[in-house]
mmCIF file of C-alpha atoms in Angstrom:
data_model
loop_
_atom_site.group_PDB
_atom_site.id
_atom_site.type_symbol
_atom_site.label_atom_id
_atom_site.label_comp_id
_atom_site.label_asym_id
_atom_site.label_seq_id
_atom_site.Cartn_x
_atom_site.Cartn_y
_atom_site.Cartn_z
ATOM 1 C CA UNK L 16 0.000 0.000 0.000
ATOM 2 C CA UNK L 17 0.897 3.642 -0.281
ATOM 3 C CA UNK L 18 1.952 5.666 2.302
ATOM 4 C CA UNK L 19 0.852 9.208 2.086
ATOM 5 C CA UNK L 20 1.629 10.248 5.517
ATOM 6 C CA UNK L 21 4.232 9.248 8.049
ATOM 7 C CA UNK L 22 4.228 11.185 11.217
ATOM 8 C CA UNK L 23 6.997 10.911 13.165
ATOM 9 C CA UNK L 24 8.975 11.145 17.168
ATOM 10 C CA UNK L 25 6.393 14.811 16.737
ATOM 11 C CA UNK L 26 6.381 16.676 20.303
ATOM 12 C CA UNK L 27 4.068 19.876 20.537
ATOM 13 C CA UNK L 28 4.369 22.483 23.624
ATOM 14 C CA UNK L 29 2.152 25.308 24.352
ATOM 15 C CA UNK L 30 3.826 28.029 26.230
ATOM 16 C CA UNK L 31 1.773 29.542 28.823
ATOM 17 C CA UNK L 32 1.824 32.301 31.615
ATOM 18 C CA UNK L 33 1.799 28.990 34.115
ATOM 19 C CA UNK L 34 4.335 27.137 32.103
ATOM 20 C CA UNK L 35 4.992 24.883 29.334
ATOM 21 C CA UNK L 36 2.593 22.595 28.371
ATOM 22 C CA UNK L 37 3.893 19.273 26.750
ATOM 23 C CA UNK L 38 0.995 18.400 24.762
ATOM 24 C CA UNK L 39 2.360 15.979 22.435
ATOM 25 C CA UNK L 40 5.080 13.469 23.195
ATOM 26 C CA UNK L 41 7.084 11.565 20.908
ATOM 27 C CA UNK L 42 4.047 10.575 18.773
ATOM 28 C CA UNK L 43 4.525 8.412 15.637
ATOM 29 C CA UNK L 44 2.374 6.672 13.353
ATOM 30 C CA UNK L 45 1.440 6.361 9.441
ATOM 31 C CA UNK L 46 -1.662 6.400 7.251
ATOM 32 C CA UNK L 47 -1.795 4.762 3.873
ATOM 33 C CA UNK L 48 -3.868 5.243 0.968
ATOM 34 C CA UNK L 49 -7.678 4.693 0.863
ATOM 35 C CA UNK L 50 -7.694 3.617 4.746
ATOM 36 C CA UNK L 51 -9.414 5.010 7.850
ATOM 37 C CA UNK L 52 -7.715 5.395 11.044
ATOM 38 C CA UNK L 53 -9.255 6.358 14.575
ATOM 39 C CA UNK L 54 -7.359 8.309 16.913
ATOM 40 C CA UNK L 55 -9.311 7.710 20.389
ATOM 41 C CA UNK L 56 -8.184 8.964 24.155
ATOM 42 C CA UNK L 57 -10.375 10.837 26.457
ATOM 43 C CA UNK L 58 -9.931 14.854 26.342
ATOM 44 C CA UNK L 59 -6.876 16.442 26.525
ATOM 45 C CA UNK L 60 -4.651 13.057 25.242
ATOM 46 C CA UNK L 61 -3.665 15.166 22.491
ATOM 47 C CA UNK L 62 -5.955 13.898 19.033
ATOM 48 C CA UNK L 63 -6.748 17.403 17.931
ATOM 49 C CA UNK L 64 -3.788 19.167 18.642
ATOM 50 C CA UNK L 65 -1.831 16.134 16.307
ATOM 51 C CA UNK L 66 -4.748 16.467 14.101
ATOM 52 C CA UNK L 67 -4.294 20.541 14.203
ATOM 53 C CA UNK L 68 -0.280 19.819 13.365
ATOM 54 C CA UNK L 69 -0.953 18.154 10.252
ATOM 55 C CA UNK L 70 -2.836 20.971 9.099
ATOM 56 C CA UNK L 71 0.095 23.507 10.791
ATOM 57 C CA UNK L 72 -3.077 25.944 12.048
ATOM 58 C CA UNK L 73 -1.509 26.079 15.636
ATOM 59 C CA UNK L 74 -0.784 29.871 16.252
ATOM 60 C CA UNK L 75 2.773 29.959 16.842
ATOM 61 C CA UNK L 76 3.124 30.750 19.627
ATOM 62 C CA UNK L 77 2.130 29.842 21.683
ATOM 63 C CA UNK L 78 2.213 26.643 20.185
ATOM 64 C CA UNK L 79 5.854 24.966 19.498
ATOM 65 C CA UNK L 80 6.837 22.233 17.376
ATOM 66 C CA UNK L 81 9.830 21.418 19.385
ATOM 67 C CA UNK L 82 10.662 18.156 17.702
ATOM 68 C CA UNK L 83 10.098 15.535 14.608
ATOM 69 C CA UNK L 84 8.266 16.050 11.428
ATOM 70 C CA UNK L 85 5.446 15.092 9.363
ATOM 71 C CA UNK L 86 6.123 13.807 5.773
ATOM 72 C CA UNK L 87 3.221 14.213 3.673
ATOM 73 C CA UNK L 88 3.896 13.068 0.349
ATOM 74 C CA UNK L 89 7.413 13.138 0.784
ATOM 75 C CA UNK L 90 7.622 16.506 2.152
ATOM 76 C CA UNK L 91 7.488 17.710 5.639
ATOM 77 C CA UNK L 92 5.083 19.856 6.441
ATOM 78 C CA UNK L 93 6.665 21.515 9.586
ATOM 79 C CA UNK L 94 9.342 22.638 7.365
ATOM 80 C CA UNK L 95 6.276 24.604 4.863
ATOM 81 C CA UNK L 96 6.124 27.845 4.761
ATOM 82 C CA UNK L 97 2.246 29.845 5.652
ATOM 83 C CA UNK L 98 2.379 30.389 1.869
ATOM 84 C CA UNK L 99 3.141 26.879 0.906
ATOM 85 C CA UNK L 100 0.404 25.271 3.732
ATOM 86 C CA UNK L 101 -2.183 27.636 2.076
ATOM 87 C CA UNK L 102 -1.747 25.611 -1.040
ATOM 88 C CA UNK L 103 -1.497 22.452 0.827
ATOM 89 C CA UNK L 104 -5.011 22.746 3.128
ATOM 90 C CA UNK L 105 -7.781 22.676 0.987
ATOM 91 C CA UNK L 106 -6.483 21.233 -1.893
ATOM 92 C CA UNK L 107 -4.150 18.016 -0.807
ATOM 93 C CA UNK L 108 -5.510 17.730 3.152
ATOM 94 C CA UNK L 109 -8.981 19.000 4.046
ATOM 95 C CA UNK L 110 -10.381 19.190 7.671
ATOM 96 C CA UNK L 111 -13.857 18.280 9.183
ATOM 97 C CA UNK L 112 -13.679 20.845 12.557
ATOM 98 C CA UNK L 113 -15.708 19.567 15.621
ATOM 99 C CA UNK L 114 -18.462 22.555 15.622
ATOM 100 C CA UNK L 115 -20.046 23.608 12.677
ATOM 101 C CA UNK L 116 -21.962 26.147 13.920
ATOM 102 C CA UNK L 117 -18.469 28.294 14.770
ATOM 103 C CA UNK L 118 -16.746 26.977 11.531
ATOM 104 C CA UNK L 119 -19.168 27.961 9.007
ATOM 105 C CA UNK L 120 -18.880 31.863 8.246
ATOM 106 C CA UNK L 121 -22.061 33.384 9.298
ATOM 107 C CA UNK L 122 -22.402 36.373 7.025
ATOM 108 C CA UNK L 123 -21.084 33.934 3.507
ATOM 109 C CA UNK L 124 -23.894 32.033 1.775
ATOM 110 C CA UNK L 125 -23.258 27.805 1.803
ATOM 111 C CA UNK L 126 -22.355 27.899 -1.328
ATOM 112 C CA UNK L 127 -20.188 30.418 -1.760
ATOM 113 C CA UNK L 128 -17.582 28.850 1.127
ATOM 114 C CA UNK L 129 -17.944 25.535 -0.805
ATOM 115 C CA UNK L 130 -16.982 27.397 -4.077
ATOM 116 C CA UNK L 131 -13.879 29.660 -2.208
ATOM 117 C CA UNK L 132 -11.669 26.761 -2.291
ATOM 118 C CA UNK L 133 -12.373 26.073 -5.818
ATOM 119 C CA UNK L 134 -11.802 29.155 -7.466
ATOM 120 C CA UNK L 135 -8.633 28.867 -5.110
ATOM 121 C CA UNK L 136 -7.319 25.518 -5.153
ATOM 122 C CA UNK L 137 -8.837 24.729 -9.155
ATOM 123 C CA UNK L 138 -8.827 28.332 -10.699
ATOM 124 C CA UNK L 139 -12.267 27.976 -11.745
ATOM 125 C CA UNK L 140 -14.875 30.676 -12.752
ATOM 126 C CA UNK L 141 -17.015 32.153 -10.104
ATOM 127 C CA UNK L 142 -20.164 30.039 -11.710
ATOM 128 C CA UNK L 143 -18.486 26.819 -11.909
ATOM 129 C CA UNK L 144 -17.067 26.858 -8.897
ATOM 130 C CA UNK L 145 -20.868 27.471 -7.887
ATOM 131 C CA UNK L 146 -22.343 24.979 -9.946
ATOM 132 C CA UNK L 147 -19.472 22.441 -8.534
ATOM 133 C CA UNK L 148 -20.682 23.920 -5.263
ATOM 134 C CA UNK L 149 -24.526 22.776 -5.535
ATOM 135 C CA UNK L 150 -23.239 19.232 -7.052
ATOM 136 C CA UNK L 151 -21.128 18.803 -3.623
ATOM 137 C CA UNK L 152 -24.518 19.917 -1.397
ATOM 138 C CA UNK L 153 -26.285 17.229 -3.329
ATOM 139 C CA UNK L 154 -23.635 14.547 -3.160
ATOM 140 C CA UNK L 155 -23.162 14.826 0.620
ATOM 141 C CA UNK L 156 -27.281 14.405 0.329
ATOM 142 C CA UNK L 157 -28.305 17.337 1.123
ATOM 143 C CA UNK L 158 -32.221 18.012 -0.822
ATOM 144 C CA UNK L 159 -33.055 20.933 -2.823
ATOM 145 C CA UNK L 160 -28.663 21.725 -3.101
ATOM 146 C CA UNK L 161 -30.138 24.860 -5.672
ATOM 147 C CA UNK L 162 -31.762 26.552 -2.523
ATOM 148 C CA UNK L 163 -29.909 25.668 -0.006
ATOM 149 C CA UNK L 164 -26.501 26.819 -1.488
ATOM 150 C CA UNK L 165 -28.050 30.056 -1.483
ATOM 151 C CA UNK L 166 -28.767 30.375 2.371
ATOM 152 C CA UNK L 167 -26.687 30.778 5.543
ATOM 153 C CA UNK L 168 -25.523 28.559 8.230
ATOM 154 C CA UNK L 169 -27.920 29.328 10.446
ATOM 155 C CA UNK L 170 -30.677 28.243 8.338
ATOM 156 C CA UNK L 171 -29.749 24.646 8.354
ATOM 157 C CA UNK L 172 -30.195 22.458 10.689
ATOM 158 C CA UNK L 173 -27.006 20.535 12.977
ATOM 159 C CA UNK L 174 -27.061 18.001 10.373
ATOM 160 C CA UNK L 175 -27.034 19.978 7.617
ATOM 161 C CA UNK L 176 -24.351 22.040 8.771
ATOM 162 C CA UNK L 177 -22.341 18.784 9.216
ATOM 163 C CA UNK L 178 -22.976 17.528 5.748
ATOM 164 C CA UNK L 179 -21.903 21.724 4.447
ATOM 165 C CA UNK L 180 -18.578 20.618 6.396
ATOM 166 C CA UNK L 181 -18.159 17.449 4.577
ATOM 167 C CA UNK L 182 -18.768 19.275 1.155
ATOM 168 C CA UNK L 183 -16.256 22.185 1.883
ATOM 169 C CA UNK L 184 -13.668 19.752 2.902
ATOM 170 C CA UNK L 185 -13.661 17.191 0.225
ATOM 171 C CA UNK L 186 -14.813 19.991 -2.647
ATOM 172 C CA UNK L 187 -10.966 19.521 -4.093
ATOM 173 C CA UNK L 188 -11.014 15.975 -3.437
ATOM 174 C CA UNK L 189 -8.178 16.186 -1.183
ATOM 175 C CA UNK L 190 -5.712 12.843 -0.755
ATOM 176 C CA UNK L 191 -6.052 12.531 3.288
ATOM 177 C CA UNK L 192 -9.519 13.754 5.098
ATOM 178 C CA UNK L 193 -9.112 15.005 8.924
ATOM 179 C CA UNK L 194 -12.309 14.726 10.639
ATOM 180 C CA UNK L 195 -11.963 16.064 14.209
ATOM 181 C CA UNK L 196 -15.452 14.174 15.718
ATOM 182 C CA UNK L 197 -17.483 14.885 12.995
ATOM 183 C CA UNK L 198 -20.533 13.778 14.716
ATOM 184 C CA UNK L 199 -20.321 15.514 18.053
ATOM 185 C CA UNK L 200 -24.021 17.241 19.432
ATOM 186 C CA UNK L 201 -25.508 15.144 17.169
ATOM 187 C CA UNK L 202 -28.235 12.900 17.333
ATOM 188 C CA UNK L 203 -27.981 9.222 16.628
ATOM 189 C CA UNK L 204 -29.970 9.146 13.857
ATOM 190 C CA UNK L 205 -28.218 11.880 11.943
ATOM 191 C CA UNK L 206 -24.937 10.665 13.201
ATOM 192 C CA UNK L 207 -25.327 7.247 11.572
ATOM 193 C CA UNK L 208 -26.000 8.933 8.288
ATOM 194 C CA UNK L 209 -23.203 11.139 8.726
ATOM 195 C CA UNK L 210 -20.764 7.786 9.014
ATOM 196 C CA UNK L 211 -22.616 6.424 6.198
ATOM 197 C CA UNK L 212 -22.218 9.396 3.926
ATOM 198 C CA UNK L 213 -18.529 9.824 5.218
ATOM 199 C CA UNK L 214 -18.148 6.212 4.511
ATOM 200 C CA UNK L 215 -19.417 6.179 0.676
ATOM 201 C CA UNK L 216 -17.597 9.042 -0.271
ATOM 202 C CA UNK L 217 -14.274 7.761 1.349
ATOM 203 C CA UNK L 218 -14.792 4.766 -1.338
ATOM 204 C CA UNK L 219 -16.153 6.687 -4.277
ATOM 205 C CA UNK L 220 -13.188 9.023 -3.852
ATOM 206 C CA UNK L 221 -10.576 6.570 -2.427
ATOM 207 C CA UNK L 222 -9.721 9.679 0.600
ATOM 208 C CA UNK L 223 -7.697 8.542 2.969
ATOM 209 C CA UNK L 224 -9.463 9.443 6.543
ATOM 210 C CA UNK L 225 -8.098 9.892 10.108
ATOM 211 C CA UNK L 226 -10.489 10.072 12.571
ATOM 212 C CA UNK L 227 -10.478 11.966 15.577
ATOM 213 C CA UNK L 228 -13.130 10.581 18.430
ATOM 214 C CA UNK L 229 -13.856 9.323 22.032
ATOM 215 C CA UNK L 230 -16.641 7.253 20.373
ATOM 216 C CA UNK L 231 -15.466 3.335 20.219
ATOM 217 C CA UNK L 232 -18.771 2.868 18.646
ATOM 218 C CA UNK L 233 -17.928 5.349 15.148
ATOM 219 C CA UNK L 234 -14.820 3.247 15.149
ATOM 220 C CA UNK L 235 -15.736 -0.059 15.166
ATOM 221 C CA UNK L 236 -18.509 1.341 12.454
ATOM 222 C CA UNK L 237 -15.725 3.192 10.476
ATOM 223 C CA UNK L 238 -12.364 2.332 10.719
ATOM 224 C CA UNK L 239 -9.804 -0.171 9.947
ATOM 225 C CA UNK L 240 -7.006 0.494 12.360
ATOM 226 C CA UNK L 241 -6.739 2.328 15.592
ATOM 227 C CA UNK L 242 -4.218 4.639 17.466
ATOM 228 C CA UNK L 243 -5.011 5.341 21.041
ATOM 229 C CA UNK L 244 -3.712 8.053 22.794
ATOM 230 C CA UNK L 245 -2.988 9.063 26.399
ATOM 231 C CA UNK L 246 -0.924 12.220 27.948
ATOM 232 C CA UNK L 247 0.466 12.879 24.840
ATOM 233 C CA UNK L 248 1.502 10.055 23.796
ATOM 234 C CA UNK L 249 0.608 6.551 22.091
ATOM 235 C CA UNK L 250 -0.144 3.795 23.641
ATOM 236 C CA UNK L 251 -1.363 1.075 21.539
ATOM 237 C CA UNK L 252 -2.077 1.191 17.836
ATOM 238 C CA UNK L 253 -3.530 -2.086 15.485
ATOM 239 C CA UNK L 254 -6.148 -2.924 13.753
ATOM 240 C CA UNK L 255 -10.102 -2.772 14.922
ATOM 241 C CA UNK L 256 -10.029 -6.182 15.631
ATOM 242 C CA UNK L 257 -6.783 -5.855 17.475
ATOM 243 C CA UNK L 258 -8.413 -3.018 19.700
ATOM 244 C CA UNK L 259 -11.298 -4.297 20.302
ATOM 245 C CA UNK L 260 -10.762 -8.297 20.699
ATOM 246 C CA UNK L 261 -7.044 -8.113 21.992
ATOM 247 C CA UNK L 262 -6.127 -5.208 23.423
ATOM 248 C CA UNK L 263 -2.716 -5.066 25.548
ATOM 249 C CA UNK L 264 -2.707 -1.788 27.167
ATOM 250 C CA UNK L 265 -4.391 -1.635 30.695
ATOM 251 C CA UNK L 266 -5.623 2.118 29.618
ATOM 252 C CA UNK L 267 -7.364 0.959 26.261
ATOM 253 C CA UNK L 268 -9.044 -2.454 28.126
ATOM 254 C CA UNK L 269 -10.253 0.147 30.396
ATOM 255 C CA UNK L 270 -11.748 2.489 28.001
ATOM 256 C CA UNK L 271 -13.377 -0.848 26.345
ATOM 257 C CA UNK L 272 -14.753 -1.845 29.673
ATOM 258 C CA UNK L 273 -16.273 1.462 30.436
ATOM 259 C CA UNK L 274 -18.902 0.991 26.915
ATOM 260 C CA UNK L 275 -22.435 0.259 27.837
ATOM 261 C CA UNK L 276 -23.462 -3.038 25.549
ATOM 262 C CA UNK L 277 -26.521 -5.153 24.350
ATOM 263 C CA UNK L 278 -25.907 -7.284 27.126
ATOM 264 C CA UNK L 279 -25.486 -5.868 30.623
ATOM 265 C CA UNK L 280 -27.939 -6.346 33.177
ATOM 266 C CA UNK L 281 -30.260 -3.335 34.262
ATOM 267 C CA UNK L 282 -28.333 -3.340 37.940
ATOM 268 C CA UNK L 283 -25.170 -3.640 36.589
ATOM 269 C CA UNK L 284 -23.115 0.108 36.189
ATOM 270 C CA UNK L 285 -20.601 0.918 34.425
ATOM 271 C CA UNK L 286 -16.836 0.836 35.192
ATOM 272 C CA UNK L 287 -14.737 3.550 34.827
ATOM 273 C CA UNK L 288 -10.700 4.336 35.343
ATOM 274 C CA UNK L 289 -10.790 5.743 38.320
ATOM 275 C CA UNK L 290 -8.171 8.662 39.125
ATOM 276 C CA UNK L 291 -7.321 11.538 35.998
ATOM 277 C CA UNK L 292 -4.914 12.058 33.273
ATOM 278 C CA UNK L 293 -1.293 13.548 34.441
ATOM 279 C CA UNK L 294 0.065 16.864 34.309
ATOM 280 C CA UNK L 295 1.446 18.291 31.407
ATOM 281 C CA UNK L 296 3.611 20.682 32.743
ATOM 282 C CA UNK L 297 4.728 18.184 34.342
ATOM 283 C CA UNK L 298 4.825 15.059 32.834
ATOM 284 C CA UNK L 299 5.805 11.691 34.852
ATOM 285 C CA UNK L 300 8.987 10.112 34.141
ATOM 286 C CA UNK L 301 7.542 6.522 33.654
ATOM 287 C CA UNK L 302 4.161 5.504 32.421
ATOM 288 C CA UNK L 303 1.892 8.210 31.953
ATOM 289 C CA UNK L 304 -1.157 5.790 33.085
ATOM 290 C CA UNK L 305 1.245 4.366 36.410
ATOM 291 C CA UNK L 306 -1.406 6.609 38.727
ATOM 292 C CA UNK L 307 -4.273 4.539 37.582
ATOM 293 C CA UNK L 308 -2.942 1.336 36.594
ATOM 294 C CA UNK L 309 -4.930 -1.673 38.644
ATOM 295 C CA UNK L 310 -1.817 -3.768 37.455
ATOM 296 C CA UNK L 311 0.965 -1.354 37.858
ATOM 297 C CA UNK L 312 4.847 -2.251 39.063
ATOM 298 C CA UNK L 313 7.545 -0.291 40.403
ATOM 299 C CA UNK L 314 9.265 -0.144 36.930
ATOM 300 C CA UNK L 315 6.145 1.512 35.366
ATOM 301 C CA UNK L 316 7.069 4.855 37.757
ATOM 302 C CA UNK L 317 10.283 4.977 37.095
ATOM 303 C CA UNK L 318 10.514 4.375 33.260
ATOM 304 C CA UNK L 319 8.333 5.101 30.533
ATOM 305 C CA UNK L 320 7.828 2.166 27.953
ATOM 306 C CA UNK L 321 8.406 2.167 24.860
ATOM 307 C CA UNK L 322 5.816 1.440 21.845
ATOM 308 C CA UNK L 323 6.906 -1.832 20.331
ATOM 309 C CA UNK L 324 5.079 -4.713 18.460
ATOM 310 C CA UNK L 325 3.313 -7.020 20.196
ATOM 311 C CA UNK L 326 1.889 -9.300 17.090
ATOM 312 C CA UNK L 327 2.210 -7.922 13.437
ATOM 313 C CA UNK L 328 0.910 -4.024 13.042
ATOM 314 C CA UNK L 329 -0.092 -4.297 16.916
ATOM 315 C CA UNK L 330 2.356 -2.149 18.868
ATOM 316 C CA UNK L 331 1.680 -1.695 22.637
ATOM 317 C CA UNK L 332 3.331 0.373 25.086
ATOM 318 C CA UNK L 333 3.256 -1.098 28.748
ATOM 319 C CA UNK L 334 5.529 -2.906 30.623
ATOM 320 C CA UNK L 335 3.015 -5.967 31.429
ATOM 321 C CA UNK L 336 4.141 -7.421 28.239
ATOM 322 C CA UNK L 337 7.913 -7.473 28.761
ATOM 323 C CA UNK L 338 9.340 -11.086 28.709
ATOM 324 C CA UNK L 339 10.318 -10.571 31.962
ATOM 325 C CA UNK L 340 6.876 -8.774 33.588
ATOM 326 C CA UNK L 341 5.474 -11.311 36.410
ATOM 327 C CA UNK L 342 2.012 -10.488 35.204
ATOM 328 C CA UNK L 343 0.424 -12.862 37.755
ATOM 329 C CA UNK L 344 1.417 -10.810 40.775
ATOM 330 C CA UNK L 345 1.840 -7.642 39.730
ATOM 331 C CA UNK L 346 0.970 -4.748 41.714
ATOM 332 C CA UNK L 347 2.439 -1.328 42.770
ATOM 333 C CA UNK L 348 4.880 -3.117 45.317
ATOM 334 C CA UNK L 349 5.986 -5.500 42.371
ATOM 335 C CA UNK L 350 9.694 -5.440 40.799
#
């Protein structure tokens, strides 16, 4: 398969009146032609602001890309000039942003901030790009595309708005698609026609797509592999069924375990991880997760793991699976 983008050893600070914040850690991973990748965590793990560094539309500062780079097509993007990313977003990498409502432009018509990037990115006329415009509004499913291209944001409904997203981003049919939880404040019925529409365009158009959620349930309905993050860093990475069926990180079976499912019993409650995420201005020296690991040994505190392959394309970064972990008894006061 191709690889169209290879991130790699990135680390991301934010420089603030209280300190530096070490948002991103050493994170590393790869996305291949035509495939869909989740990026999962709970808040603050760091998905958008990787997500955000791909697209290089951190305001430096007080953002900082302190190390590594990201290789899009051969070319690193940290290393782009503003001018040079302007040509790049749009056109090769498009973004779905989290809230439509304070994406969209309120004072420019639908269509005309579906046809900006065109007359941009393509050089077309004003009236193709809006008659390329009111195709995308109807390809994304959106009826009476004529109409609607002519009205504002607030005029369509959360849904609608979503699917004006999807149009804008994917008007230049761009190579990789970043959709930064696309279906957030959305119901479930519009959100499973979101995934569906994201899904059929993603094969009519052969985008590559990396998805940014806390939903396991969009995953396991969209995507093929799976990176999950935690203070910054990854943790596991491998495919869906790897994830999901045969996970090896004590932070990921945890987020798995806290999922409500078909079969629980009325009385039973959910479990969660008990504890929070670290501090970034102060990261620990070992395992991020060594506060709230059930299973955690002495090692874990002291040194962080590193991410290495478990199986093939399953990479895991805990010290439980070290030939020499004594899994059966460990605990806090272990080695």
């Amino acid at each position: 398969m191709e690889k169209i983008l290879e991130v790699k050893d990135l680390y991301v600070s934010f420089h603030t009146y209280s300190g530096e914040v070490k948002a991103v850690r050493g994170v590393n991973f790869d996305i291949y032609k035509g495939e869909v990748v989740a990026i999962v965590g709970e808040s603050g793990c760091g998905k958008s602001v990787t997500s955000q560094s791909i697209m290089q539309i951190l305001p430096t500062p007080p953002a900082e890309y302190k190390k590594g780079s990201i290789i899009f097509q051969g070319q690193d993007l940290l290393k782009k000039s503003e001018k040079e990313m302007q040509r790049i977003r749009g056109k090769d990498i498009g973004m779905i942003f989290q809230d439509s409502m304070t994406s969209l432009n309120p004072t420019s018509k639908i269509g005309s901030q579906i046809a900006e990037g065109l007359v941009k990115h393509q050089k077309l006329s004003g009236s193709a790009a809006w008659n390329r415009a009111v195709e995308m509004l109807e390809l994304v499913g959106v009826a009476q595309p004529d109409r609607r291209a002519n009205q504002y944001p607030h005029e369509f409904s959360g849904g609608m708005r979503q699917r004006a997203m999807i149009a804008i981003a994917l008007a230049c049919q761009p190579k990789l698609l970043i959709a930064d939880e696309p279906t957030t404040a959305l119901d479930v019925t519009i959100q499973a026609q979101i995934l569906e529409l994201m899904k059929g365009l993603q094969k009519k158009l052969d985008t590559s797509i990396i998805l940014i959620t806390h939903d396991l349930g969009v995953v396991a309905e969209m995507c093929e592999r799976v990176i999950v993050m935690y203070a910054g860093q990854v943790i596991e990475a491998g495919t869906v069924n790897d994830i999901f069926y045969n996970s090896k990180h004590p932070y990921t079976k945890g987020l798995l375990k806290s999922i409500p499912h078909t079969g629980m019993d009325r009385r039973e409650s959910l479990k969660s991880i008990v504890g929070t995420p670290p501090d970034l201005f102060n990261p620990p020296a070992g395992c991020p997760f060594y506060a709230r690991c059930e299973r955690a040994m002495k090692i874990c505190g002291d040194n962080d793991p590193e991410l290495a392959e478990m199986e093939k394309n399953h990479y895991a970064a805990c010290w439980l699976n070290h030939s020499m972990a004594l899994a059966s008894t460990a605990g806090k006061e272990g080695v």
